[in-house]
């Protein structure tokens, strides 16, 4: 991805990537018409846009975010949606599936054909049992609508965004040329980076060590953490590096990215490669195996599944280095420990290079569009009105409501900047910031809107969080795979292959790292991967990437 790409003035950020589909019921006309659309700093709607009425009512299926669910039963209770109802005249019947049952409930709706007007869902992670339930297949099956023409005619705000950022249009368009959702977009590269390596800064300072920037420097620091009693209790109980297979490597390419590879498929200048069978992966495993043998990695890393165990080890002054999010993995720990141990401090470290003059390492990066958004049921009446209603949140007025809530209550404008009030930053009811935000607006999680970067600027209340994000953003993100789509035939050919490959990869990773399998057997491991069909899986993804790159 071009790091110098133009960014939205309505800048976007989204914590995680998800996807969506849509559904159908009935809507009726309202006397309200769409307001003149305008993004923050963006031009008004295109002249080709058609004036349209908002619907009087619509049904809307969406997962209830955990922070919202802690304080409300439905999004109808959110201040932003209350105000949107006043502005548009549209009464929304939100339908929230039971937590943890979202996928099952969605599949039941598909099977029954009883879809509400709108469905917001994590489609990219897999809608149903197979690729026959891909967006293209659902459009062909007359379950959801192709939105291209509807957006062009009745969504002037989103149309303006897509015109200004043609790379976004490519991302939200399927291989068959269909746009199937009103999308959640990440419009600024720095906001796509939220995770990375973290070190105990007070330990580094105590041992007169600098923040490591290369693999050899990491090893030096971890050995010092092991040997020099940085927690000062006189016991050799420090865990130099708390390692997590999925969180550290699959999510953010930590350490492995120093070799320019990933632990999954990656895009090497248009060529799909699978990291775990590359020669560099052997070098990566060799380093980890030595670190594990020498006590630089938590001996129990493979068996720790409960995040509370990690919390306890970090809070109880045992862990020297780990990876995590700037919010939950850095800011939260600083807040939890500040009264117990005022000296406790953390610093976001750069993703390490292989050597000082080596190329930039890979790092965590979320693509601007990952499949999350709102689709419309093929059975919905007046879909043009629903599109217009959804488009409201891409315009200036809706953008401010969904990102900041109610002016004068949840935020105040200061020198042109929407600054959150103490209702959000220091909630008088002692609500955590994420729950206080959810009470007023939706922008701290995903949805069909452009999320403003000024949300995360204020969510990162601690300087160490903002500094960490800037540091992590310096990594190489050019090899990130876009959200490619496999067709039904490709999916059926490789679904079971990848299940077997993933299981085997994780099993052998632990064996190699724990020295239960000699690294000399790496070539045998690669041959086993090939016998499982990994080369066919690469070929399939190459075809999908080629289709993606050829999209207009």
XYZ file of C-alpha atoms in Angstrom:
552
model
C 0.000 0.000 0.000
C 1.254 3.440 -0.880
C 2.128 5.090 2.387
C 1.748 8.522 0.818
C -1.797 7.911 -0.293
C -4.265 10.719 0.186
C -6.208 10.407 3.430
C -9.771 11.385 4.179
C -10.424 14.624 5.970
C -13.166 12.619 7.575
C -10.381 10.339 8.724
C -11.198 6.780 9.584
C -10.156 4.335 12.246
C -11.536 1.000 13.181
C -10.376 -1.343 15.832
C -10.796 -4.525 14.080
C -11.949 -5.690 10.866
C -15.182 -7.348 10.253
C -17.759 -7.716 7.510
C -21.399 -7.581 6.792
C -24.462 -8.655 4.933
C -27.970 -7.472 4.603
C -31.551 -8.324 4.943
C -35.138 -7.414 4.307
C -38.468 -6.308 5.658
C -40.709 -3.416 4.763
C -40.270 0.332 4.945
C -42.674 3.145 4.310
C -42.204 6.647 2.941
C -41.394 9.600 5.137
C -41.905 13.242 4.320
C -38.267 13.959 5.253
C -35.737 14.364 2.471
C -31.995 13.974 2.601
C -29.986 16.906 3.829
C -27.332 18.457 1.629
C -24.480 16.014 2.070
C -21.062 17.207 3.049
C -18.116 15.558 4.635
C -15.870 17.462 6.981
C -13.961 19.551 4.502
C -15.459 17.622 1.584
C -17.491 19.009 -1.278
C -21.290 18.731 -1.296
C -22.998 15.830 -2.995
C -22.525 15.327 -6.694
C -25.110 17.030 -8.857
C -26.095 13.639 -10.224
C -27.338 12.566 -6.815
C -31.087 12.148 -6.660
C -33.101 13.694 -3.838
C -34.904 10.957 -1.958
C -37.059 10.503 1.087
C -35.873 8.761 4.204
C -37.867 5.683 5.289
C -40.364 6.028 8.116
C -39.066 2.806 9.650
C -36.648 -0.015 9.013
C -35.428 -3.179 10.713
C -31.708 -3.472 11.426
C -29.820 -6.613 12.551
C -26.428 -6.043 14.182
C -24.253 -7.493 16.918
C -24.490 -5.512 20.162
C -20.993 -4.280 20.964
C -19.801 -5.444 24.389
C -19.191 -1.925 25.700
C -22.652 -0.846 24.581
C -24.203 -4.053 25.906
C -22.867 -3.305 29.372
C -25.039 -0.189 29.628
C -27.924 -0.644 27.175
C -30.175 -3.292 25.674
C -30.369 -1.804 22.189
C -28.672 0.858 20.080
C -31.956 2.783 20.240
C -30.719 3.940 23.652
C -27.554 5.499 22.202
C -27.615 9.301 22.114
C -26.375 9.470 18.516
C -29.147 7.205 17.216
C -31.771 9.098 19.191
C -30.608 12.275 17.462
C -30.396 10.592 14.051
C -34.039 9.559 14.467
C -34.955 13.189 15.156
C -32.993 14.398 12.131
C -34.234 11.795 9.651
C -37.638 10.856 11.040
C -36.723 7.178 10.663
C -37.644 4.755 13.444
C -35.122 1.911 13.577
C -36.001 -1.479 15.029
C -32.608 -2.819 16.107
C -32.345 -6.592 16.362
C -29.345 -7.860 18.343
C -28.504 -11.585 18.286
C -27.398 -13.233 21.546
C -23.710 -12.679 22.222
C -21.626 -15.465 20.753
C -24.441 -16.677 18.509
C -24.134 -14.072 15.756
C -22.939 -16.443 13.040
C -25.483 -19.146 13.891
C -28.302 -16.633 13.968
C -27.237 -15.154 10.662
C -27.131 -18.551 8.991
C -30.608 -19.297 10.340
C -31.868 -16.053 8.795
C -30.280 -16.962 5.469
C -31.815 -20.413 5.496
C -35.260 -19.098 6.379
C -35.149 -16.200 3.953
C -36.349 -13.927 6.752
C -33.822 -11.140 6.636
C -34.492 -7.703 8.100
C -33.995 -4.614 5.963
C -30.369 -4.133 6.972
C -27.776 -6.544 8.328
C -24.427 -5.431 9.692
C -22.099 -8.401 9.988
C -18.535 -9.711 9.853
C -18.828 -11.106 6.374
C -15.102 -11.294 5.624
C -14.611 -13.962 8.288
C -17.084 -16.226 6.514
C -20.831 -15.829 6.327
C -21.930 -19.401 6.257
C -20.703 -22.869 5.570
C -19.116 -22.215 2.192
C -18.255 -19.685 -0.482
C -21.693 -20.294 -1.984
C -22.742 -17.713 0.612
C -20.305 -15.104 -0.651
C -21.681 -11.613 -1.359
C -21.821 -12.360 -5.092
C -23.716 -15.600 -4.453
C -26.146 -13.854 -2.095
C -26.775 -11.176 -4.704
C -27.394 -13.827 -7.385
C -29.654 -15.677 -4.974
C -31.721 -12.520 -4.479
C -31.016 -12.353 -0.759
C -29.105 -9.073 -0.708
C -28.901 -6.207 -3.188
C -26.134 -5.030 -5.459
C -25.602 -1.473 -4.231
C -23.520 0.111 -7.004
C -26.323 1.992 -8.744
C -28.164 2.773 -5.508
C -25.035 4.352 -4.033
C -24.414 6.368 -7.183
C -27.963 7.728 -7.207
C -28.896 8.013 -3.554
C -25.677 8.104 -1.488
C -23.899 11.317 -2.482
C -21.725 11.411 0.655
C -20.283 7.933 0.179
C -20.032 8.560 -3.567
C -17.806 11.556 -2.833
C -15.572 9.439 -0.560
C -15.192 6.751 -3.223
C -14.522 9.303 -5.940
C -11.766 10.894 -3.885
C -10.310 7.500 -2.940
C -10.586 5.047 -5.842
C -8.539 2.507 -3.865
C -11.476 2.270 -1.472
C -13.845 1.480 -4.338
C -11.547 -1.365 -5.405
C -11.569 -2.752 -1.867
C -15.347 -2.709 -1.445
C -16.059 -4.143 -4.910
C -16.162 -7.909 -5.396
C -14.428 -9.812 -8.190
C -17.721 -9.752 -10.091
C -17.997 -5.985 -9.817
C -20.578 -5.810 -7.025
C -20.629 -3.443 -4.060
C -22.590 -5.238 -1.364
C -22.213 -3.049 1.741
C -22.173 0.512 2.937
C -18.661 0.098 4.313
C -16.649 0.822 7.381
C -13.391 2.314 6.080
C -9.977 3.042 7.532
C -8.913 6.225 5.828
C -5.556 7.018 7.350
C -2.602 4.635 7.527
C -1.572 5.643 11.021
C -5.016 4.664 12.274
C -4.613 1.187 10.828
C -1.737 0.552 13.239
C -2.800 -0.173 16.815
C -0.600 -3.053 18.013
C 3.075 -3.737 18.542
C 5.947 -4.696 20.876
C 5.996 -3.218 24.384
C 8.855 -3.117 26.908
C 9.125 -2.243 30.571
C 10.752 1.154 30.286
C 11.604 1.309 33.982
C 13.487 -2.003 33.660
C 15.402 -0.681 30.665
C 16.283 2.497 32.545
C 17.332 0.592 35.656
C 19.710 -1.581 33.629
C 20.928 1.366 31.527
C 19.636 -0.216 28.310
C 18.123 1.481 25.283
C 14.934 0.361 23.583
C 16.022 -2.475 21.234
C 15.594 -1.999 17.488
C 17.175 -5.184 16.063
C 16.945 -8.929 16.750
C 20.444 -9.016 18.340
C 19.522 -6.053 20.559
C 16.363 -7.859 21.626
C 18.459 -10.831 22.670
C 20.813 -8.620 24.677
C 17.925 -6.945 26.489
C 16.078 -10.200 27.196
C 19.229 -11.747 28.678
C 19.654 -8.720 30.918
C 16.051 -9.046 32.063
C 16.728 -12.705 32.863
C 19.999 -12.211 34.718
C 20.023 -8.799 36.398
C 16.924 -8.895 38.611
C 15.188 -5.786 37.162
C 12.121 -6.292 39.378
C 14.424 -6.097 42.405
C 12.977 -8.941 44.459
C 16.189 -10.944 44.609
C 14.613 -13.884 42.786
C 15.201 -15.134 39.209
C 11.463 -14.962 38.459
C 11.464 -12.501 35.556
C 9.854 -13.548 32.271
C 11.945 -11.671 29.686
C 9.473 -12.167 26.803
C 5.854 -13.193 27.257
C 5.102 -14.785 23.885
C 1.728 -15.518 22.327
C 1.576 -17.429 19.038
C -1.559 -15.876 17.573
C -1.253 -12.399 19.073
C 2.441 -11.881 18.460
C 3.005 -13.430 15.064
C -0.276 -14.041 13.229
C -1.644 -10.609 14.124
C 1.375 -8.347 13.930
C 4.318 -10.263 12.386
C 6.409 -9.588 15.490
C 10.011 -10.829 15.108
C 9.182 -12.957 12.041
C 8.659 -9.719 10.112
C 12.359 -8.958 10.525
C 12.962 -11.599 7.837
C 10.417 -9.933 5.531
C 7.912 -12.772 5.826
C 4.637 -13.453 7.641
C 3.233 -16.468 9.450
C 0.479 -16.735 6.852
C -0.021 -15.724 3.205
C 1.533 -12.426 2.182
C 1.808 -10.333 -0.955
C 5.384 -10.027 -2.198
C 5.111 -7.524 -5.069
C 2.032 -9.238 -6.480
C 3.223 -12.782 -5.783
C 1.483 -14.757 -3.044
C 3.789 -16.555 -0.650
C 3.179 -18.635 2.460
C 5.596 -17.616 5.190
C 5.870 -20.867 7.177
C 7.477 -22.735 4.266
C 10.033 -20.058 3.396
C 13.728 -20.630 4.241
C 13.650 -17.488 6.404
C 11.042 -19.120 8.634
C 13.630 -21.718 9.615
C 15.963 -18.928 10.778
C 13.109 -17.370 12.757
C 12.332 -20.700 14.463
C 16.013 -21.255 15.203
C 16.183 -17.952 17.105
C 13.029 -18.709 19.084
C 14.203 -22.226 19.938
C 17.438 -20.842 21.352
C 15.609 -18.150 23.301
C 13.202 -20.712 24.732
C 16.047 -23.037 25.730
C 17.882 -20.173 27.397
C 14.859 -19.051 29.408
C 14.159 -15.848 27.507
C 10.599 -16.882 26.621
C 7.839 -17.809 29.067
C 8.071 -21.571 29.471
C 4.272 -21.813 29.701
C 3.503 -19.760 26.581
C 1.814 -22.631 24.695
C -0.605 -23.469 27.494
C -1.703 -19.953 28.452
C -5.107 -19.302 26.898
C -6.615 -17.084 29.591
C -5.794 -13.400 29.169
C -6.117 -12.954 32.936
C -2.973 -15.019 33.432
C -1.088 -12.606 31.205
C -2.583 -9.694 33.125
C -1.436 -11.145 36.432
C 2.122 -11.736 35.264
C 2.452 -8.216 33.847
C 0.795 -6.472 36.773
C 2.805 -8.501 39.301
C 6.102 -7.222 37.943
C 7.271 -10.348 36.135
C 7.150 -9.562 32.390
C 9.789 -7.510 30.605
C 8.504 -7.559 27.035
C 5.306 -8.565 25.239
C 3.106 -7.286 22.434
C -0.314 -5.711 22.693
C -2.697 -2.951 21.701
C -1.989 0.652 22.605
C -5.264 0.691 24.517
C -5.764 -2.635 26.271
C -2.116 -3.704 26.196
C -0.388 -0.484 27.201
C -2.723 2.178 28.547
C -4.798 -0.269 30.576
C -1.769 -1.732 32.351
C -0.355 1.703 33.131
C -3.702 2.633 34.649
C -4.023 -0.605 36.644
C -0.558 -0.374 38.166
C -0.139 3.375 38.703
C -1.278 3.318 42.346
C 0.392 0.015 43.193
C 3.773 0.844 41.630
C 4.321 4.465 40.520
C 7.660 3.511 38.956
C 5.996 1.060 36.535
C 6.344 2.407 32.993
C 5.981 1.006 29.484
C 7.276 2.000 26.071
C 6.230 0.964 22.587
C 9.300 -0.433 20.829
C 9.930 -0.477 17.079
C 9.313 -3.703 15.230
C 12.868 -5.072 15.181
C 15.017 -5.296 12.073
C 17.218 -8.279 11.407
C 20.228 -5.965 11.643
C 20.837 -2.252 11.953
C 21.185 -1.524 8.237
C 18.575 -4.076 7.209
C 15.243 -3.393 5.492
C 12.180 -2.326 7.414
C 10.431 -5.209 9.188
C 6.788 -6.107 8.685
C 4.370 -4.885 11.333
C 0.702 -4.931 12.268
C -1.578 -3.188 9.790
C -5.319 -3.304 9.174
C -6.423 -2.730 5.597
C -8.732 0.280 5.093
C -11.633 -2.067 4.301
C -11.853 -5.552 5.742
C -15.395 -6.514 4.791
C -17.452 -4.835 7.496
C -20.504 -2.808 6.607
C -24.268 -2.803 6.097
C -26.013 -4.670 3.288
C -29.656 -4.353 2.261
C -32.103 -7.207 1.869
C -33.371 -7.932 -1.615
C -36.840 -8.054 -0.050
C -36.626 -4.592 1.493
C -39.143 -2.078 0.199
C -37.843 1.311 -0.887
C -34.122 0.390 -0.789
C -33.264 3.833 -2.173
C -34.628 5.331 1.045
C -32.581 2.931 3.159
C -29.448 3.832 1.216
C -30.168 7.515 1.782
C -30.609 6.884 5.511
C -27.362 4.919 5.732
C -25.596 7.633 3.722
C -26.568 10.224 6.332
C -23.707 9.024 8.555
C -21.171 9.693 5.772
C -22.192 13.365 5.666
C -20.987 16.118 7.987
C -23.924 16.133 10.384
C -24.167 12.362 10.709
C -20.404 12.039 10.860
C -20.207 14.272 13.921
C -23.071 12.472 15.635
C -21.734 8.963 15.134
C -18.146 9.926 16.012
C -18.616 12.407 18.835
C -22.231 12.336 19.968
C -24.097 15.451 21.040
C -22.371 18.815 20.842
C -22.464 20.535 24.216
C -22.881 17.217 26.020
C -20.350 14.594 24.954
C -18.109 17.050 23.096
C -17.425 20.751 22.621
C -15.755 22.454 19.693
C -12.466 24.096 20.706
C -10.606 25.909 17.935
C -12.320 23.722 15.369
C -11.521 20.498 17.253
C -14.330 18.310 18.700
C -13.020 17.744 22.213
C -14.718 15.188 24.419
C -16.173 16.483 27.660
C -15.736 14.954 31.101
C -18.838 12.851 30.447
C -16.490 10.810 28.250
C -13.031 11.449 29.694
C -13.903 11.438 33.400
C -17.377 9.988 33.556
C -19.190 11.112 36.743
C -20.873 7.689 36.996
C -17.440 6.025 36.949
C -18.104 4.368 33.599
C -14.954 3.210 31.810
C -14.150 5.484 28.898
C -15.178 2.851 26.323
C -18.611 2.505 27.940
C -19.033 6.256 28.283
C -18.260 6.570 24.587
C -20.760 3.822 23.721
C -23.481 5.681 25.619
C -23.217 8.544 23.151
C -21.750 7.297 19.864
C -20.593 4.271 17.877
C -17.147 5.255 16.634
C -15.102 3.252 19.138
C -16.010 0.130 17.155
C -17.017 -0.720 13.584
C -20.024 0.409 11.607
C -21.106 1.761 8.204
C -19.511 5.181 8.507
C -16.181 6.978 8.248
C -14.571 6.968 11.656
C -12.739 10.135 12.607
C -9.082 9.955 13.652
C -9.811 12.504 16.360
C -11.618 9.707 18.204
C -8.476 7.688 18.742
C -6.380 10.795 19.350
C -8.457 11.360 22.472
C -8.894 7.702 23.353
C -5.110 7.485 23.679
C -5.023 9.643 26.796
C -1.466 8.697 27.801
C 1.547 10.051 25.860
C 3.138 6.578 25.846
C 0.163 5.312 23.824
C 0.461 8.007 21.179
C 4.231 7.577 20.998
C 3.869 3.798 20.626
C 1.418 4.150 17.748
C 3.773 6.479 15.895
C 6.681 4.083 16.476
C 4.767 1.018 15.266
C 3.558 2.863 12.158
C 7.140 3.012 10.859
C 7.115 -0.705 9.948
C 6.661 -2.012 6.405
C 3.020 -2.668 5.479
C 3.478 -3.230 1.750
C 3.215 -7.022 1.973
C -0.176 -7.086 3.656
C -2.672 -9.233 1.772
C -5.805 -7.338 0.739
C -9.243 -8.821 1.381
C -9.241 -11.212 -1.562
C -12.275 -13.354 -2.363
C -12.216 -17.063 -3.136
C -14.958 -18.381 -5.390
C -16.962 -21.473 -4.469
C -14.691 -23.843 -6.384
C -11.515 -22.366 -4.905
C -12.925 -22.463 -1.411
C -14.039 -26.076 -1.691
C -10.617 -27.074 -3.010
C -8.606 -25.530 -0.201
C -10.802 -25.153 2.900
C -9.914 -28.555 4.350
C -6.314 -28.154 3.175
C -5.880 -24.973 5.159
C -7.550 -26.436 8.236
C -5.016 -29.266 8.201
C -2.119 -26.947 7.353
C -2.966 -24.518 10.154
C -3.206 -27.294 12.721
C 0.062 -28.837 11.584
C 1.840 -25.465 11.448
C 0.893 -24.630 15.035
C 1.804 -28.108 16.264
C 5.216 -28.003 14.607
C 5.857 -24.400 15.679
C 5.625 -25.465 19.306
C 7.743 -28.562 18.727
C 10.488 -26.592 17.009
C 10.452 -23.779 19.592
C 10.421 -26.165 22.555
C 13.216 -28.206 20.974
C 10.990 -31.288 20.856
C 11.657 -31.423 17.117
C 15.182 -30.700 15.822
C 15.341 -27.735 13.478
C 17.226 -30.001 11.067
C 13.834 -31.529 10.258
C 12.530 -28.248 8.832
C 12.835 -29.459 5.219
C 10.824 -32.549 6.121
C 8.193 -30.284 7.680
C 8.011 -28.231 4.459
C 7.573 -31.384 2.385
C 4.732 -32.458 4.655
C 3.081 -29.076 4.116
C 3.387 -29.561 0.366
C 1.907 -33.057 0.586
C -1.051 -31.525 2.421
C -1.706 -29.221 -0.553
C -0.234 -25.877 0.508
C 1.004 -25.213 -3.040
C -2.544 -25.552 -4.397
C -3.747 -23.154 -1.681
C -1.068 -20.652 -2.743
C -2.106 -21.046 -6.393
C -5.740 -20.388 -5.521
C -4.870 -17.243 -3.566
C -2.628 -16.065 -6.378
C -5.587 -16.247 -8.755
C -7.716 -14.335 -6.239
C -5.017 -11.682 -5.775
C -4.663 -11.315 -9.548
C -8.418 -10.716 -9.792
C -8.242 -8.171 -6.986
C -5.376 -6.276 -8.588
C -7.243 -6.158 -11.907
C -10.368 -4.608 -10.395
C -11.264 -1.206 -11.762
